[in-house]
Coordinates of C-alpha atoms in Angstrom, one line a residue:
X1 CA -2.5 27.4 23.5
X2 CA -2.4 26.7 19.7
X3 CA -4.6 26.0 16.6
X4 CA -3.7 23.0 14.3
X5 CA -4.8 23.1 10.7
X6 CA -4.2 20.3 8.1
X7 CA -5.2 20.5 4.5
X8 CA -4.6 17.1 2.7
X9 CA -5.5 15.4 -0.6
X10 CA -5.1 12.0 -2.2
X11 CA -5.3 11.1 -5.9
X12 CA -5.0 7.4 -6.8
X13 CA -5.5 5.4 -10.0
X14 CA -4.6 2.0 -11.1
X15 CA -4.7 -0.1 -14.2
X16 CA -4.9 -3.8 -14.4
X17 CA -4.6 -6.2 -17.5
X18 CA -4.7 -9.9 -17.7
X19 CA -4.4 -12.6 -20.5
X20 CA -5.6 -16.1 -20.1
X21 CA -4.6 -19.0 -22.4
X22 CA -5.7 -22.5 -22.0
X23 CA -2.7 -24.6 -22.9
X24 CA -4.4 -28.1 -22.4
X25 CA -7.9 -29.5 -21.6
X26 CA -7.2 -28.9 -17.9
X27 CA -4.4 -26.5 -17.8
X28 CA -4.6 -22.6 -17.9
X29 CA -1.7 -20.0 -18.1
X30 CA -2.5 -16.4 -17.0
X31 CA -0.1 -13.5 -17.6
X32 CA -1.1 -10.2 -15.7
X33 CA 0.2 -6.6 -15.3
X34 CA -0.8 -3.8 -12.9
X35 CA 0.2 -0.2 -12.6
X36 CA -0.7 2.1 -9.8
X37 CA -0.1 5.8 -9.1
X38 CA -0.8 7.2 -5.6
X39 CA -0.2 10.8 -4.9
X40 CA -0.9 12.7 -1.7
X41 CA -0.3 16.0 0.0
X42 CA -0.4 17.3 3.5
X43 CA -0.1 21.0 4.6
X44 CA 0.1 21.1 8.3
X45 CA 0.0 24.6 10.1
X46 CA 0.1 25.2 13.7
X47 CA -0.6 28.8 15.0
X48 CA -0.2 30.1 18.5
X49 CA -2.6 32.4 20.0
X50 CA -1.8 36.1 19.9
X51 CA -3.1 37.9 22.9
X52 CA -2.6 41.2 21.1
X53 CA -4.9 40.5 18.2
X54 CA -6.9 37.9 20.1
X55 CA -6.4 35.4 17.2
X56 CA -4.4 32.4 16.3
X57 CA -2.2 34.1 13.9
X58 CA 1.5 33.4 15.1
X59 CA 3.1 30.8 12.8
X60 CA 5.0 28.1 14.7
X61 CA 7.4 27.0 12.0
X62 CA 8.8 24.0 14.0
X63 CA 5.3 22.3 13.9
X64 CA 4.4 23.3 10.3
X65 CA 5.3 21.9 6.9
X66 CA 4.0 21.2 3.5
X67 CA 4.7 17.7 2.4
X68 CA 4.0 15.6 -0.8
X69 CA 4.2 12.1 -1.5
X70 CA 4.2 9.8 -4.6
X71 CA 4.1 6.0 -4.8
X72 CA 4.4 4.3 -8.2
X73 CA 4.4 0.6 -8.7
X74 CA 4.4 -1.8 -11.6
X75 CA 3.7 -5.6 -11.3
X76 CA 4.1 -8.4 -13.7
X77 CA 3.1 -11.9 -13.0
X78 CA 2.1 -15.3 -14.2
X79 CA -0.2 -18.0 -12.9
X80 CA -0.5 -21.7 -13.8
X81 CA -3.7 -23.5 -13.1
X82 CA -4.8 -27.2 -13.1
X83 CA -8.4 -27.9 -12.9
X84 CA -9.4 -31.6 -12.4
X85 CA -12.9 -33.1 -11.3
X86 CA -12.2 -33.4 -7.5
X87 CA -9.4 -30.8 -7.2
X88 CA -7.8 -27.7 -8.6
X89 CA -4.8 -25.8 -7.9
X90 CA -2.9 -22.8 -8.8
X91 CA 0.8 -21.6 -8.6
X92 CA 1.9 -18.2 -9.5
X93 CA 4.7 -15.6 -9.2
X94 CA 4.9 -11.9 -9.6
X95 CA 7.5 -9.2 -9.5
X96 CA 6.8 -5.6 -8.4
X97 CA 9.0 -2.5 -8.7
X98 CA 7.9 0.5 -6.3
X99 CA 9.2 3.9 -6.2
X100 CA 8.3 6.0 -3.1
X101 CA 9.2 9.7 -3.2
X102 CA 8.6 12.0 -0.3
X103 CA 9.2 15.7 -0.7
X104 CA 9.3 18.2 2.3
X105 CA 8.3 21.4 0.3
X106 CA 9.1 23.4 3.5
X107 CA 12.7 22.2 3.7
X108 CA 13.3 21.2 0.2
X109 CA 14.3 17.9 1.1
X110 CA 13.4 14.9 -1.0
X111 CA 13.7 11.2 -0.1
X112 CA 13.6 8.5 -2.6
X113 CA 13.1 4.8 -2.0
X114 CA 13.1 2.0 -4.6
X115 CA 11.7 -1.6 -3.6
X116 CA 11.6 -4.8 -5.7
X117 CA 9.2 -7.3 -4.2
X118 CA 8.7 -11.1 -5.2
X119 CA 5.1 -12.3 -4.7
X120 CA 4.5 -16.1 -4.8
X121 CA 1.1 -17.4 -4.7
X122 CA -0.6 -20.7 -4.2
X123 CA -3.9 -22.1 -3.8
X124 CA -5.4 -25.6 -3.6
X125 CA -9.1 -26.7 -3.6
X126 CA -10.1 -30.4 -3.0
X127 CA -14.0 -31.2 -3.2
X128 CA -14.8 -34.2 -1.0
X129 CA -18.5 -34.0 -1.5
X130 CA -20.7 -31.4 -3.1
X131 CA -20.7 -29.2 0.1
X132 CA -17.5 -30.3 1.6
X133 CA -14.1 -28.7 0.5
X134 CA -10.8 -28.4 1.6
X135 CA -9.2 -25.0 0.6
X136 CA -5.6 -23.7 1.2
X137 CA -4.5 -20.1 0.0
X138 CA -1.3 -18.2 0.2
X139 CA -0.9 -14.5 -0.8
X140 CA 1.5 -11.7 -0.1
X141 CA 1.3 -8.1 -0.5
X142 CA 2.9 -4.8 0.5
X143 CA 1.4 -1.8 2.1
X144 CA 3.0 1.7 1.5
X145 CA 3.3 4.0 4.5
X146 CA 0.5 6.8 4.7
X147 CA 1.4 10.4 4.3
X148 CA 0.9 11.0 8.1
X149 CA 3.5 8.2 8.8
X150 CA 5.9 9.8 6.4
X151 CA 5.6 13.8 7.1
X152 CA 8.5 14.9 9.0
X153 CA 6.8 17.2 11.6
X154 CA 6.2 17.0 15.2
X155 CA 2.3 16.3 15.7
X156 CA 1.0 17.7 19.2
X157 CA -2.6 17.5 18.4
X158 CA -3.1 14.6 20.7
X159 CA -1.1 15.7 23.6
X160 CA 0.5 13.8 25.6
X161 CA 0.9 11.3 22.7
X162 CA 3.4 13.3 20.4
X163 CA 4.8 11.7 17.5
X164 CA 6.7 12.7 14.3
X165 CA 6.6 11.2 11.0
X166 CA 9.6 9.5 9.2
X167 CA 10.1 10.0 5.4
X168 CA 12.6 7.2 5.2
X169 CA 9.9 4.7 6.6
X170 CA 9.9 1.5 4.5
X171 CA 6.9 -0.5 3.2
X172 CA 5.1 -3.2 5.0
X173 CA 5.3 -6.8 3.5
X174 CA 2.7 -9.2 4.7
X175 CA 2.0 -13.0 4.0
X176 CA -1.5 -14.4 4.4
X177 CA -2.2 -18.3 4.7
X178 CA -5.7 -19.3 4.8
X179 CA -6.8 -23.0 5.4
X180 CA -10.5 -23.8 5.5

């Protein structure tokens, strides 16, 4: 018989800049840069019921902790585009450096991870007629773990589905292919 309380906050900001330069009548070069800063915190408290006070006021230290997470990334890329009457295509490449830092404020343990990712991109569009096109796109991206996936505390709020976060969890990398 316990009470679970979680106070959490998230602060995110991002910056993106792009410069496009025509290098010929039908050729375009784009250089781009982006920066993101994502910070989150989660203070989880589990309190057991105290029959003497008739309140939930007994701290359960093994099911409580205060956790902070920081994800910083910088990405630099370039795209080359050819535009013709019936078709156009674009090839691009970007590199991204990400630092993921998780700090368990309760146990004073900090986990830092550094990732370098390469992101190729490609797109092709062919116009058969005014309303008939063939399109192909390829993109890739990363997803950083959420604070609930990283917070190193046992969560019993959905019993019997008990889980515990992993502060060493790595990022997800996904590839997307679209043909239409």
